[in-house]
Short mmCIF file of C-alpha atoms in Angstrom, two decimals:
data_model
loop_
_atom_site.label_atom_id
_atom_site.label_comp_id
_atom_site.label_asym_id
_atom_site.label_seq_id
_atom_site.Cartn_x
_atom_site.Cartn_y
_atom_site.Cartn_z
CA MET A 15 -3.03 -23.19 -22.22
CA GLN A 16 -1.27 -25.05 -19.40
CA ASP A 17 -1.08 -28.82 -18.87
CA ASP A 18 -3.50 -29.29 -21.81
CA LYS A 19 -6.07 -27.12 -20.04
CA PHE A 20 -7.37 -23.77 -21.30
CA TYR A 21 -7.65 -20.65 -19.15
CA ILE A 22 -8.94 -17.14 -19.73
CA TYR A 23 -7.55 -14.24 -17.71
CA HIS A 24 -8.82 -10.66 -17.70
CA GLN A 25 -6.26 -8.14 -16.48
CA LEU A 26 -8.69 -5.39 -15.51
CA SER A 27 -10.85 -7.54 -13.22
CA SER A 28 -8.16 -10.12 -12.30
CA ALA A 29 -10.71 -12.83 -13.17
CA LEU A 30 -9.48 -16.23 -14.35
CA ILE A 31 -11.49 -19.31 -15.32
CA GLN A 32 -10.81 -22.70 -16.85
CA VAL A 33 -12.74 -23.42 -20.07
CA ASP A 34 -12.95 -26.21 -22.61
CA LYS A 35 -11.17 -26.00 -25.95
CA ASN A 36 -14.30 -25.17 -27.98
CA LEU A 37 -15.22 -22.19 -25.78
CA PHE A 38 -11.62 -21.03 -25.78
CA GLU A 39 -11.45 -21.06 -29.58
CA SER A 40 -14.82 -19.30 -29.92
CA LEU A 41 -13.68 -16.52 -27.61
CA ARG A 42 -10.31 -16.19 -29.29
CA GLN A 43 -12.03 -15.76 -32.65
CA SER A 44 -14.78 -13.51 -31.16
CA ASP A 45 -17.34 -16.01 -32.47
CA ILE A 46 -20.04 -15.26 -29.89
CA ALA A 47 -22.76 -16.92 -31.99
CA GLN A 48 -21.33 -20.33 -31.09
CA ILE A 49 -21.61 -19.70 -27.33
CA GLU A 50 -24.72 -20.44 -25.27
CA THR A 51 -26.60 -17.44 -23.86
CA ASP A 52 -26.16 -18.50 -20.21
CA THR A 53 -22.42 -18.85 -20.73
CA ILE A 54 -22.19 -15.42 -22.35
CA GLU A 55 -24.04 -13.87 -19.41
CA GLN A 56 -21.73 -15.56 -16.91
CA LEU A 57 -18.64 -14.39 -18.80
CA ARG A 58 -20.07 -10.88 -18.93
CA LYS A 59 -20.60 -10.83 -15.15
CA MET A 60 -16.97 -11.83 -14.69
CA ALA A 61 -15.90 -9.06 -17.11
CA LEU A 62 -14.27 -11.67 -19.34
CA ILE A 63 -16.22 -10.38 -22.32
CA CYS A 64 -17.38 -6.83 -22.95
CA ASP A 65 -18.96 -4.55 -25.52
CA THR A 66 -16.42 -4.09 -28.33
CA SER A 67 -17.60 -0.49 -28.79
CA VAL A 68 -16.10 0.40 -25.40
CA GLU A 69 -12.40 1.19 -25.41
CA GLU A 70 -10.88 -0.47 -22.36
CA SER A 71 -8.32 2.33 -22.10
CA ASP A 72 -11.20 4.84 -21.81
CA LEU A 73 -12.68 2.76 -19.01
CA ILE A 74 -9.34 2.73 -17.17
CA VAL A 75 -8.94 6.50 -17.54
CA ALA A 76 -12.52 7.06 -16.32
CA MET A 77 -11.98 4.85 -13.27
CA ASN A 78 -8.76 6.72 -12.52
CA LYS A 79 -10.44 10.15 -12.80
CA LYS A 80 -13.23 9.10 -10.47
CA ALA A 81 -10.78 7.76 -7.89
CA ARG A 82 -8.62 10.89 -8.12
CA TYR A 83 -11.26 13.59 -8.01
CA ALA A 84 -14.39 12.03 -6.50
CA ASN A 85 -12.91 9.75 -3.87
CA GLN A 86 -15.15 9.33 -0.83
CA ALA A 87 -12.26 8.22 1.39
CA VAL A 88 -10.12 10.91 3.02
CA ARG A 89 -6.64 9.68 3.91
CA MET A 90 -4.60 11.76 6.34
CA THR A 91 -1.02 10.57 6.81
CA ILE A 92 0.31 12.15 10.00
CA MET A 93 3.99 12.31 10.91
CA PRO A 94 4.16 13.42 14.57
CA THR A 95 7.96 13.23 14.47
CA MET A 96 10.77 12.55 12.04
CA ASN A 97 12.91 11.12 14.83
CA CYS A 98 13.59 7.37 14.95
CA ASN A 99 15.30 4.94 17.29
CA PHE A 100 16.96 3.17 14.34
CA ASN A 101 19.23 4.45 11.58
CA CYS A 102 18.72 2.03 8.69
CA TRP A 103 21.29 2.41 5.93
CA TYR A 104 18.70 2.75 3.16
CA CYS A 105 16.44 5.30 4.90
CA TYR A 106 15.97 8.61 3.09
CA GLU A 107 14.65 10.56 6.10
CA SER A 108 16.55 13.17 8.12
CA HIS A 109 15.57 11.91 11.63
CA GLU A 110 15.18 15.41 13.03
CA LYS A 111 14.68 15.25 16.78
CA LYS A 112 11.55 17.37 16.67
CA VAL A 113 7.95 16.54 17.47
CA MET A 114 4.57 18.07 16.75
CA THR A 115 3.86 20.85 19.25
CA GLN A 116 0.74 21.03 21.42
CA GLU A 117 -0.54 23.82 19.18
CA ASN A 118 -0.02 21.72 16.07
CA ILE A 119 -1.79 18.77 17.68
CA ALA A 120 -4.84 21.01 18.11
CA THR A 121 -4.44 22.27 14.52
CA THR A 122 -4.34 18.73 13.14
CA ILE A 123 -7.51 17.81 15.03
CA ALA A 124 -9.24 20.99 13.83
CA PHE A 125 -8.29 20.24 10.21
CA ALA A 126 -9.70 16.72 10.44
CA LYS A 127 -12.92 17.94 12.08
CA ASN A 128 -13.40 20.59 9.39
CA ILE A 129 -13.19 17.91 6.68
CA ILE A 130 -15.51 15.55 8.56
CA GLU A 131 -18.17 18.18 9.26
CA GLN A 132 -18.01 20.08 5.96
CA GLN A 133 -17.28 17.37 3.38
CA ARG A 134 -18.96 14.39 5.07
CA PRO A 135 -16.78 11.73 3.40
CA ARG A 136 -17.78 8.07 3.45
CA GLN A 137 -14.58 7.09 5.27
CA PHE A 138 -11.82 8.87 7.18
CA ILE A 139 -8.44 7.14 7.37
CA ILE A 140 -5.60 8.12 9.70
CA ASP A 141 -2.26 6.75 8.57
CA TRP A 142 0.53 7.16 11.15
CA PHE A 143 4.03 7.47 9.74
CA GLY A 144 7.40 8.95 10.63
CA GLY A 145 10.14 8.72 11.82
CA GLU A 146 8.87 6.31 14.41
CA PRO A 147 5.36 7.44 15.48
CA LEU A 148 5.28 5.29 18.63
CA MET A 149 8.10 7.37 20.11
CA CYS A 150 5.35 9.88 20.91
CA PHE A 151 2.33 7.63 21.25
CA LYS A 152 0.31 8.87 24.22
CA LYS A 153 0.48 12.62 23.60
CA HIS A 154 0.21 12.51 19.81
CA VAL A 155 -1.07 9.25 18.28
CA TYR A 156 -3.54 8.47 21.06
CA THR A 157 -4.82 12.02 21.58
CA ILE A 158 -5.32 12.85 17.90
CA SER A 159 -6.85 9.45 17.09
CA LYS A 160 -9.30 9.67 19.98
CA GLU A 161 -10.61 13.08 18.89
CA ILE A 162 -10.91 12.21 15.20
CA LYS A 163 -12.59 8.87 15.99
CA LYS A 164 -15.12 10.71 18.17
CA ALA A 165 -15.86 13.23 15.39
CA CYS A 166 -16.40 10.40 12.90
CA GLU A 167 -18.80 8.62 15.24
CA GLN A 168 -20.78 11.82 15.80
CA ASN A 169 -21.16 12.32 12.06
CA GLY A 170 -21.81 8.71 11.02
CA ILE A 171 -18.53 8.36 9.13
CA SER A 172 -16.50 5.15 8.90
CA PHE A 173 -13.17 5.46 10.76
CA LYS A 174 -9.97 3.56 10.01
CA ASN A 175 -6.70 3.87 11.94
CA ILE A 176 -3.45 2.42 10.57
CA ILE A 177 0.23 2.75 11.38
CA THR A 178 3.64 2.04 9.90
CA THR A 179 5.95 1.31 12.83
CA ASN A 180 9.17 -0.56 13.46
CA GLY A 181 7.35 -2.27 16.34
CA TYR A 182 10.10 -1.80 18.91
CA TYR A 183 8.15 0.30 21.44
CA ILE A 184 4.92 -1.72 21.57
CA THR A 185 3.85 -2.72 25.11
CA PRO A 186 0.82 -4.53 26.59
CA ASP A 187 -0.47 -1.23 28.05
CA MET A 188 -0.16 0.38 24.63
CA ILE A 189 -2.18 -2.43 23.05
CA THR A 190 -5.07 -1.65 25.41
CA LEU A 191 -5.06 1.92 24.11
CA PHE A 192 -4.71 0.72 20.51
CA ASN A 193 -8.04 -1.06 20.92
CA GLU A 194 -9.63 2.06 22.40
CA ILE A 195 -8.73 4.15 19.35
CA GLU A 196 -9.32 1.26 16.90
CA LEU A 197 -5.69 1.24 15.82
CA ASN A 198 -5.74 -2.29 14.47
CA THR A 199 -3.90 -2.11 11.14
CA PHE A 200 -0.12 -2.36 11.32
CA GLN A 201 2.84 -2.56 8.98
CA ILE A 202 6.04 -3.73 10.67
CA THR A 203 9.32 -4.46 8.88
CA LEU A 204 12.01 -7.09 9.26
CA ASP A 205 15.23 -6.71 7.28
CA GLY A 206 15.88 -10.34 6.54
CA ALA A 207 16.32 -13.04 9.16
CA LYS A 208 17.79 -12.30 12.59
CA GLU A 209 21.46 -11.95 11.64
CA PHE A 210 20.88 -9.48 8.80
CA HIS A 211 18.04 -7.64 10.53
CA ASN A 212 20.16 -6.88 13.59
CA LYS A 213 22.91 -5.47 11.37
CA THR A 214 20.41 -2.98 9.94
CA ARG A 215 18.02 -2.17 12.81
CA PHE A 216 19.86 -1.69 16.06
CA MET A 217 20.53 0.81 18.83
CA GLU A 218 23.64 1.25 20.94
CA LYS A 219 21.80 -0.14 23.96
CA ASP A 220 20.16 -3.02 22.07
CA ARG A 221 21.89 -4.94 19.28
CA ASN A 222 19.11 -7.53 19.08
CA SER A 223 15.96 -5.69 18.03
CA TYR A 224 14.79 -8.75 16.07
CA ASP A 225 13.66 -10.74 19.10
CA ARG A 226 11.91 -7.79 20.71
CA ILE A 227 10.05 -6.82 17.54
CA CYS A 228 8.94 -10.41 16.94
CA ARG A 229 7.70 -10.72 20.53
CA ASN A 230 5.72 -7.52 20.06
CA ILE A 231 4.16 -8.88 16.88
CA GLU A 232 2.98 -11.87 18.91
CA LEU A 233 1.53 -9.45 21.49
CA LEU A 234 -0.40 -7.65 18.75
CA CYS A 235 -1.81 -10.89 17.36
CA ALA A 236 -2.95 -11.92 20.83
CA GLY A 237 -4.27 -8.57 22.06
CA ILE A 238 -5.64 -6.54 19.15
CA LYS A 239 -9.31 -6.85 18.22
CA ARG A 240 -9.63 -7.83 14.54
CA PRO A 241 -5.92 -7.31 13.77
CA SER A 242 -4.65 -6.59 10.28
CA LEU A 243 -0.90 -7.04 10.40
CA THR A 244 1.38 -6.74 7.40
CA LEU A 245 4.91 -8.02 7.96
CA ARG A 246 7.06 -6.29 5.39
CA LEU A 247 10.19 -8.27 4.57
CA ASN A 248 12.84 -6.02 3.07
CA TYR A 249 15.10 -8.07 0.86
CA THR A 250 18.46 -7.38 -0.73
CA LYS A 251 20.88 -9.50 -2.74
CA GLU A 252 22.74 -10.03 0.55
CA ASN A 253 19.82 -11.20 2.73
CA ILE A 254 17.44 -12.85 0.23
CA SER A 255 18.80 -16.32 0.97
CA THR A 256 17.83 -15.96 4.65
CA ILE A 257 14.27 -14.69 4.20
CA ASP A 258 12.60 -18.09 4.58
CA ASP A 259 14.35 -18.54 7.96
CA ILE A 260 11.75 -16.09 9.28
CA ILE A 261 8.99 -18.66 8.72
CA GLU A 262 9.66 -20.54 11.96
CA THR A 263 10.00 -17.34 14.02
CA PHE A 264 6.26 -17.14 14.69
CA PRO A 265 3.96 -19.80 16.22
CA LYS A 266 1.71 -21.62 13.76
CA GLU A 267 -1.48 -20.41 15.45
CA ILE A 268 -0.81 -16.72 14.68
CA ARG A 269 0.51 -17.13 11.14
CA PRO A 270 -2.98 -16.74 9.55
CA LEU A 271 -3.08 -13.26 11.14
CA ILE A 272 0.17 -12.16 9.45
CA THR A 273 0.26 -10.98 5.84
CA ILE A 274 3.70 -11.25 4.25
CA SER A 275 4.73 -8.43 1.90
CA MET A 276 8.14 -8.92 0.30
CA GLN A 277 9.68 -5.64 -0.85
CA VAL A 278 13.06 -4.95 -2.37
CA VAL A 279 15.18 -2.23 -0.74
CA TRP A 280 14.81 0.61 -3.22
CA GLN A 281 18.55 1.08 -3.82
CA GLN A 282 18.64 -2.44 -5.32
CA LYS A 283 15.32 -2.30 -7.16
CA HIS A 284 16.71 -2.68 -10.67
CA GLU A 285 19.25 -5.34 -9.64
CA MET A 286 16.59 -7.53 -8.04
CA GLU A 287 13.86 -7.30 -10.71
CA LYS A 288 15.35 -10.34 -12.43
CA GLU A 289 14.75 -12.38 -9.27
CA ILE A 290 10.97 -12.56 -9.69
CA LYS A 291 10.85 -16.36 -9.75
CA LEU A 292 12.99 -16.60 -6.62
CA ILE A 293 10.71 -14.17 -4.77
CA CYS A 294 7.67 -16.17 -5.84
CA GLN A 295 9.29 -19.33 -4.52
CA LYS A 296 9.91 -17.64 -1.17
CA GLU A 297 6.31 -16.45 -1.00
CA LYS A 298 5.03 -19.96 -1.67
CA LEU A 299 7.06 -21.24 1.28
CA PHE A 300 5.41 -18.70 3.58
CA LYS A 301 1.96 -19.53 2.23
CA ALA A 302 2.52 -23.25 2.73
CA ALA A 303 3.53 -22.52 6.33
CA GLY A 304 0.21 -20.78 7.05
CA TYR A 305 0.90 -17.10 6.37
CA ILE A 306 -1.17 -14.85 4.12
CA ILE A 307 0.65 -13.58 1.04
CA LYS A 308 0.13 -10.03 -0.19
CA ASP A 309 0.14 -9.50 -3.94
CA SER A 310 3.60 -8.41 -5.04
CA PHE A 311 5.65 -9.78 -7.94
CA CYS A 312 3.50 -12.87 -8.25
CA ALA A 313 0.14 -11.17 -8.37
CA HIS A 314 -1.11 -7.74 -9.34
CA THR A 315 -4.56 -6.59 -8.27
CA HIS A 316 -5.99 -3.82 -10.41
CA SER A 317 -6.34 -0.43 -8.76
CA ALA A 318 -7.86 2.69 -10.24
CA LEU A 319 -4.96 4.68 -8.78
CA SER A 320 -1.29 4.10 -9.47
CA CYS A 321 -0.57 5.41 -5.96
CA TYR A 322 -2.41 6.94 -2.99
CA ALA A 323 -0.83 10.32 -3.88
CA GLU A 324 -3.22 10.57 -6.85
CA ASN A 325 -6.20 10.80 -4.50
CA MET A 326 -6.85 14.53 -4.07
CA GLN A 327 -8.44 13.72 -0.72
CA GLN A 328 -5.08 12.50 0.58
CA TYR A 329 -2.72 14.61 2.69
CA VAL A 330 0.70 13.94 4.22
CA ILE A 331 0.98 16.20 7.27
CA ASN A 332 4.41 16.82 8.74
CA TYR A 333 4.89 17.71 12.42
CA ASP A 334 5.39 21.40 11.40
CA MET A 335 2.01 21.55 9.57
CA ASN A 336 3.52 21.59 6.09
CA VAL A 337 1.56 19.27 3.80
CA TYR A 338 2.86 16.96 1.06
CA LYS A 339 1.48 14.30 -1.27
CA CYS A 340 4.01 11.52 -0.72
CA THR A 341 6.01 10.16 2.22
CA ALA A 342 9.03 9.41 0.00
CA ARG A 343 10.22 12.99 0.27
CA ASP A 344 12.87 15.31 1.66
CA PHE A 345 10.64 17.18 4.10
CA ASN A 346 13.29 19.84 4.65
CA ASP A 347 12.78 21.04 1.07
CA LYS A 348 9.65 23.18 1.17
CA ARG A 349 9.52 23.32 -2.64
CA PHE A 350 7.75 19.97 -2.47
CA SER A 351 5.05 21.16 -0.06
CA ILE A 352 1.52 21.37 -1.48
CA GLY A 353 0.43 23.70 1.32
CA HIS A 354 0.16 24.14 5.07
CA ILE A 355 -2.57 24.04 7.70
CA SER A 356 -3.48 27.29 9.44
CA ALA A 357 -4.04 27.52 13.19
CA ASP A 358 -7.82 27.24 12.73
CA GLY A 359 -7.50 24.01 10.75
CA VAL A 360 -7.80 25.35 7.20
CA PHE A 361 -5.67 23.95 4.38
CA ILE A 362 -3.80 26.73 2.53
CA PRO A 363 -2.55 25.37 -0.82
CA THR A 364 0.59 26.27 -2.74
CA PRO A 365 0.70 26.40 -6.57
CA LEU A 366 2.09 22.83 -6.53
CA TYR A 367 -1.23 21.57 -5.10
CA TYR A 368 -3.02 22.64 -8.29
CA LYS A 369 -0.40 20.84 -10.37
CA TYR A 370 -1.63 17.59 -8.80
CA TYR A 371 -5.17 18.51 -9.83
CA ALA A 372 -4.28 19.57 -13.37
CA THR A 373 -1.62 17.03 -14.35
CA PRO A 374 -2.93 13.92 -16.14
CA SER A 375 -2.01 10.59 -14.61
CA ALA A 376 1.39 9.35 -15.69
CA PHE A 377 -0.09 6.59 -17.90
CA GLU A 378 -2.16 9.06 -19.95
CA ASN A 379 0.07 9.06 -23.01
CA GLU A 380 -0.23 7.43 -26.43
CA ILE A 381 2.23 4.62 -25.78
CA CYS A 382 0.75 3.55 -22.43
CA LEU A 383 -2.88 3.83 -23.53
CA LYS A 384 -2.22 1.50 -26.48
CA CYS A 385 -0.23 -0.99 -24.43
CA GLU A 386 -1.91 -4.37 -23.85
CA LEU A 387 -0.44 -4.41 -20.33
CA LEU A 388 -2.03 -1.12 -19.23
CA PRO A 389 -4.57 -2.73 -16.84
CA SER A 390 -1.71 -4.43 -14.97
CA CYS A 391 0.65 -1.48 -14.99
CA LYS A 392 -0.18 2.20 -14.38
CA SER A 393 2.90 2.17 -12.15
CA ALA A 394 4.38 5.44 -13.38
CA CYS A 395 4.67 8.05 -10.61
CA ILE A 396 2.59 11.22 -10.92
CA GLN A 397 4.93 13.01 -8.52
CA LYS A 398 7.87 12.34 -10.84
CA ARG A 399 5.82 13.50 -13.81
CA ILE A 400 4.94 16.78 -12.09
CA GLU A 401 8.57 17.34 -11.16
CA GLY A 402 9.76 16.69 -14.71
CA MET A 403 11.52 13.40 -14.05
CA GLN A 404 11.68 10.63 -16.64
CA VAL A 405 9.94 7.37 -15.73
CA ALA A 406 11.34 4.36 -17.56
CA CYS A 407 8.96 1.86 -19.15
CA ARG A 408 9.20 -1.51 -17.41
CA LYS A 409 7.16 -3.52 -19.90
CA GLU A 410 9.21 -6.72 -19.66
CA PHE A 411 8.99 -6.60 -15.87
CA ILE A 412 5.21 -6.03 -15.90
CA GLU A 413 4.73 -8.81 -18.46
CA SER A 414 6.64 -11.19 -16.21
CA ASN A 415 4.43 -10.09 -13.29
CA VAL A 416 1.29 -10.90 -15.27
CA LYS A 417 2.59 -14.35 -16.20
CA ASN A 418 3.35 -15.06 -12.55
CA LYS A 419 -0.09 -13.77 -11.58
CA VAL A 420 -1.77 -16.17 -14.00
CA HIS A 421 0.43 -19.04 -12.83
CA THR A 422 -0.52 -18.30 -9.21
CA LEU A 423 -4.25 -18.19 -9.99
CA VAL A 424 -4.08 -21.40 -12.04
CA ASN A 425 -2.46 -23.17 -9.11
CA ARG A 426 -5.30 -21.99 -6.85
CA LEU A 427 -7.85 -23.56 -9.21
CA ARG A 428 -6.21 -26.96 -9.00
#
């Protein structure tokens, strides 16, 4: 109940409706006999009521298994280089000044074509990562994308091309080629407003990357066909007060094309969890100014997977053809490799690959399966579970997330 109004929220479907007091009490007491048939059917369609003989935890596990082992979307994260023009203080990567060789470019294309022609997935996703992938755009990103896109078209398979980039090297000529290879989904990061960002992301020859990156974001919004642009705002206890200064950086007409995703720098994750309300306030300011807000603290959208690494049709391919399951890795440590790709484009697995197949999802334990917050959680990391690391329960944090989610949805109904 809020403001003398009654609401029902279902975590698994993220459905929320406003109801009168009588219906609310009938549902709370499971007194279905007092509810009209049409209303019951409508509630059933919204997944707000269900068969009591079905265990919701079984449904969640079943959805997870299907998404892990029968996923019709192949996701290939490609890292053409580990090198980067920036040296952010929180970055875990080694920034090796090496790039994918011509032979390995051909191997990557062959691997993708083998999957496309032999498995015939519903969708093939290329996810460019690094390092900074646009440091080797024409020879690597463009060439590989063009060939894989062509193979998808020839086999009637949906193609999606996305990239995580710092945005520094984007040019008008590059945007023309982006459109050719349907590279229209971007994640670009700012580290706080201009003053803090430039203390984190800079080069010796350019101490003001903020202005250049923001100009390039405007170029993308103007030049990309059907753009999907996520602006990740990394916040810390030092820069959080400046985050809303970013609002006026971009013209009002392009703000509806920019999705804001506020993310804490991982070294301060536990310190900043208590700042949920502050983050929600910041997000509301961006939304009021015309930006799109991505679900974060304030809203959790159910997913069958806790992470893309659970999808057994997902590969992280390093420039040297070693394959991993997650980008948050030390790629110099080959113990974490799940395999490599042979010269003829065949994936050769290591024993660790089968661990990802055989290991239950991290939430498949007695405590999690009985928890009333399971549909909104499942955030434990399967990689950590496989590697024997303890994953702390964050029940209070998840509960606070759910409350903020409901509050956000209620405000949308008003």
